[in-house]
Coordinates of C-alpha atoms and ligand atoms in Angstrom, one line a residue:
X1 CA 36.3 115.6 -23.8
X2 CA 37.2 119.1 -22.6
X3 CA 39.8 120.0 -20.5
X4 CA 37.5 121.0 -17.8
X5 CA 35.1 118.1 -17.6
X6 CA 38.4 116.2 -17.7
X7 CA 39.7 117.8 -14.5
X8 CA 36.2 117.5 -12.7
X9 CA 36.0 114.3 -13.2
X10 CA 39.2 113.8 -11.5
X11 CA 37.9 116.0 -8.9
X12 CA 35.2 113.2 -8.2
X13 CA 37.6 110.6 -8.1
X14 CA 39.6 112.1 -5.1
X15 CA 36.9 113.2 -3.3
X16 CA 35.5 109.6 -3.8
X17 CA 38.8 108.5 -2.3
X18 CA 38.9 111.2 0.2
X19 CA 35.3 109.8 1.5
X20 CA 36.7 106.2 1.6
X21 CA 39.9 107.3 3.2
X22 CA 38.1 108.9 5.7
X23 CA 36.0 106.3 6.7
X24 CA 38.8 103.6 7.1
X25 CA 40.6 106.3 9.5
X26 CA 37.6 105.4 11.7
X27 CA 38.9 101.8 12.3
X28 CA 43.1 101.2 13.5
X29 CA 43.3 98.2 11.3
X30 CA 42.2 100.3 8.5
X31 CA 43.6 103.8 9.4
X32 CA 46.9 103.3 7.8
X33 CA 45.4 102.5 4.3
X34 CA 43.0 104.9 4.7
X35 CA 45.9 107.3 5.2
X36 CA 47.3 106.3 1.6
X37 CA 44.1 106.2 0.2
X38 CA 43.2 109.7 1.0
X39 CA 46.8 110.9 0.6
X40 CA 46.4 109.7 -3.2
X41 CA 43.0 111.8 -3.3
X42 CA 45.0 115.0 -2.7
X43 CA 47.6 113.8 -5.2
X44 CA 45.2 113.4 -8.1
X45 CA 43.5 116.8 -7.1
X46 CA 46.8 118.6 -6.9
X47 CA 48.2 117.4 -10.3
X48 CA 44.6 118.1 -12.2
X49 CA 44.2 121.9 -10.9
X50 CA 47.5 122.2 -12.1
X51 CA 46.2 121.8 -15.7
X52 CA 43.8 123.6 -14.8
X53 CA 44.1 127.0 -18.0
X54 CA 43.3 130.0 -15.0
X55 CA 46.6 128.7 -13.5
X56 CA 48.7 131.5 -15.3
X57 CA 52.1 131.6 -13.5
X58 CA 53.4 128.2 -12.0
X59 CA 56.7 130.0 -11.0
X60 CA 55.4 130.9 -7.5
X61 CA 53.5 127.7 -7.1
X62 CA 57.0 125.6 -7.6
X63 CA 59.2 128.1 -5.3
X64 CA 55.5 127.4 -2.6
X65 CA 55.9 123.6 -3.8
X66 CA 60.0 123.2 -3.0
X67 CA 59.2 125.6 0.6
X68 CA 56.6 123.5 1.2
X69 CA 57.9 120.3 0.9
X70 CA 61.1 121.2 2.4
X71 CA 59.3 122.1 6.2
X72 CA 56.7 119.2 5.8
X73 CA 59.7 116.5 5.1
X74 CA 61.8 118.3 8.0
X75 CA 58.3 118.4 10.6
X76 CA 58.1 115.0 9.3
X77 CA 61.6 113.8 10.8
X78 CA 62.0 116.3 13.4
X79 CA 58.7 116.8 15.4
X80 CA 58.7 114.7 18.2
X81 CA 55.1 112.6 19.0
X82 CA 54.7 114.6 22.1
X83 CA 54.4 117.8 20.0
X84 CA 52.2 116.2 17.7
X85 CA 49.3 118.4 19.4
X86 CA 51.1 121.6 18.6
X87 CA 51.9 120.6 14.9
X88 CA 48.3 120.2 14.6
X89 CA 47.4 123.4 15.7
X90 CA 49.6 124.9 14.1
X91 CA 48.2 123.4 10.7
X92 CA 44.9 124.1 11.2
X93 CA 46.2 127.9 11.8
X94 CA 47.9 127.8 8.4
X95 CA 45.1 126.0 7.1
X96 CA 42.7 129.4 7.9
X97 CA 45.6 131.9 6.9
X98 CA 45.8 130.0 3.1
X99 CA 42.0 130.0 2.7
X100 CA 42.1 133.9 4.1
X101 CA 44.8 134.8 1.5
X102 CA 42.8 133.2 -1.2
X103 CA 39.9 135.6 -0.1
X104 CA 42.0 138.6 0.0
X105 CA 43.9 138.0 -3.4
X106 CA 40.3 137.1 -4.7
X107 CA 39.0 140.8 -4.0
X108 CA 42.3 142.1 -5.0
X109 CA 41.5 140.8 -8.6
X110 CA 38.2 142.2 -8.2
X111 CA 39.6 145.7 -7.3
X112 CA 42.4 145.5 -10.4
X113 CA 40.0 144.7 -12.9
X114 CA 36.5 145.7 -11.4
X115 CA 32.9 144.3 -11.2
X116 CA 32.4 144.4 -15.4
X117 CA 35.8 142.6 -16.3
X118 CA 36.0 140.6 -13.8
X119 CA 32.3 138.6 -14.2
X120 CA 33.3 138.7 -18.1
X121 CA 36.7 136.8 -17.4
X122 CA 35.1 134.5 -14.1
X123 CA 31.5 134.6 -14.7
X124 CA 29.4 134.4 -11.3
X125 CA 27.0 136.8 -9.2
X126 CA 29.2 139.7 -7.5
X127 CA 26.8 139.4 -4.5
X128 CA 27.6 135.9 -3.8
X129 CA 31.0 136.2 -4.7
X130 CA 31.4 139.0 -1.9
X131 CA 29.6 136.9 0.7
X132 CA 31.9 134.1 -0.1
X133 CA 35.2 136.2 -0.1
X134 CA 33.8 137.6 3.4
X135 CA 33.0 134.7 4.8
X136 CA 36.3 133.0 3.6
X137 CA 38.0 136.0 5.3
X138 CA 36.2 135.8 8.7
X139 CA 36.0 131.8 9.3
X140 CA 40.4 132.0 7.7
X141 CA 40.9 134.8 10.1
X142 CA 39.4 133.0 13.5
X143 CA 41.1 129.9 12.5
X144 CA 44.4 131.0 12.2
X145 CA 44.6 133.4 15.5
X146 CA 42.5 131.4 17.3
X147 CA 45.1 128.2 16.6
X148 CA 47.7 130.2 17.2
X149 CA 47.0 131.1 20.7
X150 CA 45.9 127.5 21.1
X151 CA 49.1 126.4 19.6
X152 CA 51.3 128.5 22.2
X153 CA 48.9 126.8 25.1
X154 CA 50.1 123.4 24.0
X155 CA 53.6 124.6 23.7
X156 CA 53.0 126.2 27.5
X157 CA 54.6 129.3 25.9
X158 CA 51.5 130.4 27.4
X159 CA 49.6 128.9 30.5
X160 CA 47.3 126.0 30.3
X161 CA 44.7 128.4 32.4
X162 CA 41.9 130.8 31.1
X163 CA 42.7 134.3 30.4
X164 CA 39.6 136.4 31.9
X165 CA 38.7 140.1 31.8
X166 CA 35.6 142.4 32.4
X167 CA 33.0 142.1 29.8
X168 CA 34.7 139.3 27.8
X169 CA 31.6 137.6 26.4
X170 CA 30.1 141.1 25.6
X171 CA 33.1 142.0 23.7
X172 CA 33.3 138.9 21.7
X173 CA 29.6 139.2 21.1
X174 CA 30.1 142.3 19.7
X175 CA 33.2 141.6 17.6
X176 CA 30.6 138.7 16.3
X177 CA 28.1 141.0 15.2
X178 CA 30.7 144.0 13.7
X179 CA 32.4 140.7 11.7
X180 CA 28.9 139.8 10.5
X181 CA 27.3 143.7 9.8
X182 CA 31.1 144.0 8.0
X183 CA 30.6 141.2 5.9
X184 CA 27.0 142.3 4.6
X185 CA 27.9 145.9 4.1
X186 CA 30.8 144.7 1.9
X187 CA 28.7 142.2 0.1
X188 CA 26.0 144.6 -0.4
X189 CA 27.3 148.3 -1.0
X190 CA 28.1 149.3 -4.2
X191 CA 30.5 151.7 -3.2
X192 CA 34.0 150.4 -3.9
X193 CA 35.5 152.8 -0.8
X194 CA 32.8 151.4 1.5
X195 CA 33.1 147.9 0.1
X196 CA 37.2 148.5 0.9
X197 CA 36.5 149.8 4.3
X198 CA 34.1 147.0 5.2
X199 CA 36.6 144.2 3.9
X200 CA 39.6 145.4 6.2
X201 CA 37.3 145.8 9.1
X202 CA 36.2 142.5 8.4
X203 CA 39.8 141.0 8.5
X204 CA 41.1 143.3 11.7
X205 CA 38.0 141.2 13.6
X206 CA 38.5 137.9 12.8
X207 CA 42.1 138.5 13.5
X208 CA 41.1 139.6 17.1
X209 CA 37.9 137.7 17.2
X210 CA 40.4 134.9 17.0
X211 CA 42.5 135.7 19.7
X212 CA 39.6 136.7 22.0
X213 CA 37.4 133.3 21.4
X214 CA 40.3 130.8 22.5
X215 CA 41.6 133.0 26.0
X216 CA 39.1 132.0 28.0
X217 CA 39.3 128.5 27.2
X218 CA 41.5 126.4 29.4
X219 CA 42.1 123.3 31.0
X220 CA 40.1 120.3 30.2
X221 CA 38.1 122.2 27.4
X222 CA 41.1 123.0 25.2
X223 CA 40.0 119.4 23.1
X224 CA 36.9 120.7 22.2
X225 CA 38.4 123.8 20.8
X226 CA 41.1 122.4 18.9
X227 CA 38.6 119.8 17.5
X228 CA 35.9 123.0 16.4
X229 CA 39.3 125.1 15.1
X230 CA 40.4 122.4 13.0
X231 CA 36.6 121.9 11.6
X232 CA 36.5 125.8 11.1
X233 CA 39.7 125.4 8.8
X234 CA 37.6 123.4 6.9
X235 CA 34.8 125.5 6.2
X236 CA 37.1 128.2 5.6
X237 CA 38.6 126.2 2.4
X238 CA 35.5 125.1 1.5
X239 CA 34.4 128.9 1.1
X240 CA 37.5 129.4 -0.5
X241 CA 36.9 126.8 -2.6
X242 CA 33.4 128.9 -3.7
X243 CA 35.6 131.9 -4.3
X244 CA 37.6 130.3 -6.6
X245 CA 35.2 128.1 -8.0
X246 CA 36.9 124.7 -7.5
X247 CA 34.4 122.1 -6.7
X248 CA 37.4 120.1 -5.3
X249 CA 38.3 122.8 -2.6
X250 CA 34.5 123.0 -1.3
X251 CA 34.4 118.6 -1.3
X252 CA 37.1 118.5 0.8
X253 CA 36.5 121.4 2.8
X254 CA 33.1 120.5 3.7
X255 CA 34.6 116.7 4.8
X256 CA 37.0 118.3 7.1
X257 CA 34.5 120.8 8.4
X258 CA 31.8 118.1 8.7
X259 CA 34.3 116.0 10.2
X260 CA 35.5 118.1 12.5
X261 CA 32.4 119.0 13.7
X262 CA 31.3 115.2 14.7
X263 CA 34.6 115.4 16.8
X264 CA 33.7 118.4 18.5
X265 CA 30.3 116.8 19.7
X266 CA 32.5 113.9 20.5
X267 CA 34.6 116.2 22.8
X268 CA 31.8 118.1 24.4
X269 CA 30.0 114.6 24.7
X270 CA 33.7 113.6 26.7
X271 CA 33.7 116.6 28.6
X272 CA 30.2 116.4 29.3
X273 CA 29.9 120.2 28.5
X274 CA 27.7 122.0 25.8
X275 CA 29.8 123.9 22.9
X276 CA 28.1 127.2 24.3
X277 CA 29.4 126.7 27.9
X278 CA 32.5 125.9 27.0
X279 CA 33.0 128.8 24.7
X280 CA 31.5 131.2 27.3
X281 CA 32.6 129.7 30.6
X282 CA 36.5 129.7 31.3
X283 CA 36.8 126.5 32.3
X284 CA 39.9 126.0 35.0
X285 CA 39.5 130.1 36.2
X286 CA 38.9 130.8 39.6
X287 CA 40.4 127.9 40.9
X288 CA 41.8 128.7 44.7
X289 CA 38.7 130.8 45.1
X290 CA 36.0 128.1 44.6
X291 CA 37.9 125.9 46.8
X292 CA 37.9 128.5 49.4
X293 CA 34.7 129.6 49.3
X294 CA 33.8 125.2 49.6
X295 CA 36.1 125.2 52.4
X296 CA 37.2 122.0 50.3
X297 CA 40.8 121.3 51.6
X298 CA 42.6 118.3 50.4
X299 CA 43.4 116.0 53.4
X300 CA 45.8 113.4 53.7
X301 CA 49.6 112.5 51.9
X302 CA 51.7 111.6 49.4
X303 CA 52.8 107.7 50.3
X304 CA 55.8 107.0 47.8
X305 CA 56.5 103.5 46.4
X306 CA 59.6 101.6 45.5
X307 CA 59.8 100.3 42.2
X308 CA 60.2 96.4 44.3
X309 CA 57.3 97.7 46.4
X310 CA 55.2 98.0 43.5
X311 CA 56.6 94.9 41.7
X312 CA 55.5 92.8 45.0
X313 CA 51.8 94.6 44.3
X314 CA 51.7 93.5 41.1
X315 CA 53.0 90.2 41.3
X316 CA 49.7 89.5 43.7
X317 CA 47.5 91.0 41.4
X318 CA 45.0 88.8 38.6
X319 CA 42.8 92.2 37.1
X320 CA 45.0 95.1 36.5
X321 CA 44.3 98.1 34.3
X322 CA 46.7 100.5 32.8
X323 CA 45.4 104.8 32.9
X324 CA 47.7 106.2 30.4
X325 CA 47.8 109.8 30.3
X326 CA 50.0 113.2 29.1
X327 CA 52.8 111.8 31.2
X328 CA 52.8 108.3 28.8
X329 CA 53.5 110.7 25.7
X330 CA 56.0 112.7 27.6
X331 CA 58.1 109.6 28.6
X332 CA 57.4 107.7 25.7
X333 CA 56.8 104.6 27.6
X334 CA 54.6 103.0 25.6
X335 CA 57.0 100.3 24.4
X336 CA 58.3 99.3 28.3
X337 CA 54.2 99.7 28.8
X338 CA 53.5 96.8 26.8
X339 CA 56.6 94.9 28.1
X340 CA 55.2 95.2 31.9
X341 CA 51.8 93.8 30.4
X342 CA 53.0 91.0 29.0
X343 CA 54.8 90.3 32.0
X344 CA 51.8 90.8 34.4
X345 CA 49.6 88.2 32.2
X346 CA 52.8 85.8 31.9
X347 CA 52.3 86.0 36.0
X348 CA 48.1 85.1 35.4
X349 CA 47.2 89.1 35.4
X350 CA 44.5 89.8 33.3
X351 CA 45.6 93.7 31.9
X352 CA 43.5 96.2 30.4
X353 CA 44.1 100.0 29.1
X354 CA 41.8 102.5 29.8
X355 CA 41.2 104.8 27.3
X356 CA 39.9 108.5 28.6
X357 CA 38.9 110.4 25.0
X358 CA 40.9 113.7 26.2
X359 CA 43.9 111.7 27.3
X360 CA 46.4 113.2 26.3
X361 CA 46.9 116.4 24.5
X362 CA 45.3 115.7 21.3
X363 CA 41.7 112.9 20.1
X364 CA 43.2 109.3 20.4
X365 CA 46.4 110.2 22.0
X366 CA 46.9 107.2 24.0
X367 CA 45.1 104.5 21.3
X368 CA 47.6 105.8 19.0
X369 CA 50.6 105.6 21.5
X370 CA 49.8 102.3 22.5
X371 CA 48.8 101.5 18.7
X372 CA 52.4 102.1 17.9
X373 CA 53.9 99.7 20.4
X374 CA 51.3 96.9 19.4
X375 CA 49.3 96.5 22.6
X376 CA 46.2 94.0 21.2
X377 CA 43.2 96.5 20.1
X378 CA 41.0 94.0 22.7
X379 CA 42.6 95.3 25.7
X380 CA 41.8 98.8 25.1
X381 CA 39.0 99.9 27.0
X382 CA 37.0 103.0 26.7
X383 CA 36.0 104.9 29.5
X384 CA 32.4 104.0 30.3
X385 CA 33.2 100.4 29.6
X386 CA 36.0 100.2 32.4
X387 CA 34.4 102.2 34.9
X388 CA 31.5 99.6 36.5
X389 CA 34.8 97.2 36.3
X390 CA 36.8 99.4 38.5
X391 CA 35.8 98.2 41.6
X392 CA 36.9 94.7 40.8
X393 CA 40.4 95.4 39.8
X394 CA 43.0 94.7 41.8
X395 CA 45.5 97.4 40.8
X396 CA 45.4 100.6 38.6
X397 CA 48.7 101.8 37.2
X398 CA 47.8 105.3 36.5
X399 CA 50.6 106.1 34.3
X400 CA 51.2 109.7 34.0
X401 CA 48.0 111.0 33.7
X402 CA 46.1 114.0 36.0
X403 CA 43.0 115.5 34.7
X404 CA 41.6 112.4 34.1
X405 CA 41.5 110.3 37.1
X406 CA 40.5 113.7 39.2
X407 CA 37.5 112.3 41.8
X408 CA 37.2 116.4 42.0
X409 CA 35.3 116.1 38.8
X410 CA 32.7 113.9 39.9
X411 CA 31.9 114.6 43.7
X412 CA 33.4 118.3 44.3
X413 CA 30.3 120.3 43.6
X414 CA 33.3 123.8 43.4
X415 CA 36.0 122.5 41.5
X416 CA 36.2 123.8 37.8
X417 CA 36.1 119.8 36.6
X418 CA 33.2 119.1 38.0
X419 CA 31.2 117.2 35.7
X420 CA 33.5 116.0 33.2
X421 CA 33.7 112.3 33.1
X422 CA 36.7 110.6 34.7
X423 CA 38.2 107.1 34.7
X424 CA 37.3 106.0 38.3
X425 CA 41.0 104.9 38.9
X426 CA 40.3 105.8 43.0
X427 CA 37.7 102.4 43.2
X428 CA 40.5 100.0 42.2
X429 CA 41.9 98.3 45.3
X430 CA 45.4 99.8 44.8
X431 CA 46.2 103.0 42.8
X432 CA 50.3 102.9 41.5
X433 CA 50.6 106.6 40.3
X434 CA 53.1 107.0 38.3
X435 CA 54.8 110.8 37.8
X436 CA 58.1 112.9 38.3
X437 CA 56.7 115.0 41.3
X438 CA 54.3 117.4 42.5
X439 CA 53.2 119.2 39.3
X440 CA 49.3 119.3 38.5
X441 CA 47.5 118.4 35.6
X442 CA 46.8 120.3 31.9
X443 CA 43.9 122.0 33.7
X444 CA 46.4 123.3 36.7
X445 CA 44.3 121.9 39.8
X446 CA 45.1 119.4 42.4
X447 CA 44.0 116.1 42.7
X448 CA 42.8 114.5 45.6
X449 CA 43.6 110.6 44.0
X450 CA 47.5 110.8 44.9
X451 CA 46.0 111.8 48.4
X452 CA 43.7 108.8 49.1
X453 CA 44.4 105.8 51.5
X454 CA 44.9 103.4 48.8
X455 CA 47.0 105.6 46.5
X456 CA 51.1 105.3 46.4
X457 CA 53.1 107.1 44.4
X458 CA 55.8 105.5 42.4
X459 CA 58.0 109.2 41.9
X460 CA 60.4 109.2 38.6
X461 CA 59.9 109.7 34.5
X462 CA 57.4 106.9 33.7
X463 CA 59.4 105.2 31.4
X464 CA 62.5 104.5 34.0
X465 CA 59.7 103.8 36.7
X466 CA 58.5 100.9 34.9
X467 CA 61.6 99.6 33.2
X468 CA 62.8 99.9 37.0
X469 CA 59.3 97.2 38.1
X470 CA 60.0 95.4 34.7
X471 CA 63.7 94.2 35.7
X472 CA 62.3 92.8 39.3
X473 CA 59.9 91.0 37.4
X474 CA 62.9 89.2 35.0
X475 CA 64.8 89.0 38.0
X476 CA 62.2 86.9 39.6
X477 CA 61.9 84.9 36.3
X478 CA 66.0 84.4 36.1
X479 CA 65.7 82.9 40.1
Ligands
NAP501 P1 47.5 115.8 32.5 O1 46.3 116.2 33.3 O2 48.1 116.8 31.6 O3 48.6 115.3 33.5 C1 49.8 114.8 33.0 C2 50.6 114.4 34.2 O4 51.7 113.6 33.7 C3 51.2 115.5 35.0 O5 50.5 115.6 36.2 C4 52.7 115.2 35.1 O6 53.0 115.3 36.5 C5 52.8 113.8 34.6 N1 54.1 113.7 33.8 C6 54.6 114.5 32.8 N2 55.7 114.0 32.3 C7 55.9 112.8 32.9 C8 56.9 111.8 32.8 N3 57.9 112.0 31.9 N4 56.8 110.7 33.5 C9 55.7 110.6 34.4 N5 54.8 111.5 34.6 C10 54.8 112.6 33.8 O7 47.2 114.5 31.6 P2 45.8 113.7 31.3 O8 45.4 113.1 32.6 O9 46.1 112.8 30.2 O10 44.8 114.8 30.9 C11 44.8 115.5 29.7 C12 44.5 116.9 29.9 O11 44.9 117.7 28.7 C13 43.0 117.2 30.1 O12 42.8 118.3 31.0 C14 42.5 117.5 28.7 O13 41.3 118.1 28.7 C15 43.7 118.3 28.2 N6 43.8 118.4 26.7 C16 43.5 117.3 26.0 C17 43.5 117.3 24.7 C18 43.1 116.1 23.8 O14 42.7 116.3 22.7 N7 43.3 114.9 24.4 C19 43.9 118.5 24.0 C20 44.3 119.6 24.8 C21 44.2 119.5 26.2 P3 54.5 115.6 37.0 O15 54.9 116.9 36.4 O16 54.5 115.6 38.4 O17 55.4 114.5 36.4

């Protein structure tokens, strides 16, 4: 057996296992496994294009292995669960830069040795190989800006809000079509110069095209954008993978493309928005002036709650259902979350957790928060499951979360949320709010819940707050 079938059929192996992993990710009890599974996938595709004869110089590819494993061992240790969001972004960015480096090195090689060498030494069609190195280029480019300025949103190095100016969809439009016109001039001219030209002008786009595609976005629709850049990062490495001919590459960039792009239907589905209108709209802009031009004004106050106050709420109540948000994360109160459930039900509470799918600042947030501090799968409840139960619970601890419990979103015809599914935490006989003060949601607006007659606000980091409700419950146990 040759070398090569050798190494494809290794390739088939970990994409087999890549497919399996990926489908056990889709089930908690699985997901770890799957994890390993898919983990061992990459492993066994790693090690065979390493024996692979075109690799001539492993020197850089050790010095890129020891960097590599170096920050990914550090992130690993260092990068707190809050910032998980962020981490993402950013690999999805560096996902796109790797695949557009491969392009450019690709056409490099082509330029060194030109058209007649190179098909001699790589075989192929040099029409198809430019479409590929274009298109690698372009989809790389978007990616990495585009997570980039999505990365600094997360971080709020840069506001949560949409960036607007004059003629913003006509000038992405157009940076759409120059990208695209770019691409087939350098795919089809035979002029080297022109072919040059067409390549950088290419690569300056999708830099800005990038940039220009995620400003606008804000608020509530920054899920559906991280979800669509992490599924562009895999179509960029699976046109990488065509450049450089390595059926592996292509497998596994077509599963994280194709997967990425179930979640981004998942997300608009969430949001209740179509992938068009939230690349176009601006979700979040124009906030004061909708509400002005309404003449929607938020009535009423803030009513703040002792901890003992709240404890003497809940030890009353027999249905009551968690709404963990952002705030959760932040606090890391998961752990004191689950201690307060099991003390509710040892009083003869029935507890459930609502699940919101953009909790949160990244897909499954909270399930894998409350995952990690072993709240029972069964009590997790997803949004449209909970909400016809709302009416009948008792209490709703909305525990640092904003956007998602917004009433705005379903009855103010002017607010920037309107229409994106909430978690009806306002129809529950008692709303506890947990949060540290006055500060608004991810998408920047108000929210009329903390204002409403059976809302109280329990003021202080969530974690404290609760361990604070938890010790008059063991004190009551201890009498
Ligand atoms: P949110 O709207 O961001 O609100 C979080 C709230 O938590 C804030 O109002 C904050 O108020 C409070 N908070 C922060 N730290 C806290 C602490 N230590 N203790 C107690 N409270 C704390 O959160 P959300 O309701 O989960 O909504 C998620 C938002 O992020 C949505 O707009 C969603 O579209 C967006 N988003 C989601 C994803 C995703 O994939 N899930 C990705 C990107 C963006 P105080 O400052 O007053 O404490």
């Amino acid at each position: 057996m040759s070398r090569e079938i050798a190494i494809n059929l290794v390739y088939i192996v970990a994409a087999i296992l890549f497919i399996f992993g990926l489908k056990m990710l889709g089930r908690q009890a699985s997901a770890r496994r799957g994890n390993t599974i898919s983990a061992i996938g990459m492993l066994l595709a790693v090690v065979a294009t390493l024996l692979d004869h075109h690799v001539v110089n492993y020197t850089w590819i050790t010095v890129g292995l020891v960097v590599g494993t170096a920050i990914g061992v550090f992130c690993a240790r260092v990068v707190k669960m809050t910032s998980m969001p962020e981490m993402v972004a950013l690999l999805n960015g560096f996902g796109g830069l790797a695949s557009l480096l491969v392009g450019w090195a690709e056409y490099g090689k082509i330029r060194a040795y030109g058209w007649e060498r190179y098909l001699s030494e790589f075989a192929g069609n040099p029409v198809f190989t430019s479409v590929v190195i274009a298109l690698t280029v372009l989809i790389g480019g978007i990616t990495f800006t585009g997570s980039m300025y999505a990365f600094a949103k997360l971080a709020e190095w840069l506001s949560g809000k949409p960036r607007l100016f004059r003629g913003q969809q006509l000038v992405n439009f157009a940076l759409c079509g120059l990208g695209l016109a770019g691409s087939v001039v350098f795919a089809l001219s035979g002029d080297p110069a022109v072919a040059q030209l067409a390549f950088f002008v290419v690569l300056a786009v999708a830099l800005i095209l990038g940039w220009t595609l995620v400003m606008p976005i804000g608020g509530g629709d920054m899920p559906v954008v991280i979800s669509l850049l992490n599924s562009l990062s895999g179509l960029a490495a699976c046109a990488a993978g065509f450049v450089i001919a390595n059926n592996v590459l292509v497998v596994a960039g077509c599963l994280v493309g194709t997967s990425g792009v179930i979640l981004t239907v998942i997300m608009c589905k969430a949001m209740n928005r179509s992938l068009v209108s939230v690349l176009s709209s601006g979700f979040g802009s124009g906030v004061v002036a909708a509400s002005a031009a309404s003449g929607d004004v938020i009535q009423g106050e803030l009513k703040p709650l002792s901890p003992e106050d709240a404890f003497a709420v809940l030890e009353a109540a027999r249905q009551v259902v968690f709404i963990p948000g952002y705030g959760m994360a932040v606090s890391q109160a998961q752990h004191v979350v689950r201690e307060l459930a099991e003390k509710l039900e040892e009083n003869g509470a029935e507890v459930r957790f609502a699940i919101h799918p953009v909790a949160g600042r990244m897909p499954g947030h909270m399930n894998v928060l409350l995952a990690e501090a072993n709240v029972p799968y069964e009590q997790l409840v997803e949004m449209d499951a909970i909400n016809p139960m709302m009416p009948t619970m008792d209490v709703a601890i909305v525990i640092g979360a904003n956007d998602v419990v917004n009433p705005a979103a379903a009855r103010d015809k002017s607010s920037p949320i309107y229409g994106m599914p909430i978690i009806r935490a306002h129809e529950a006989r008692t709303v506890i709010c947990l949060k540290r003060g006055k500060g608004a949601g991810f998408s920047g607006i108000e929210n009329h819940l903390f204002l409403m007659p059976n809302s109280r606000m329990l003021y202080g980091d969530a974690k404290a707050s609760l361990q604070a409700v938890i010790a008059e419950f063991k004190s009551l146990n201890a009498a």
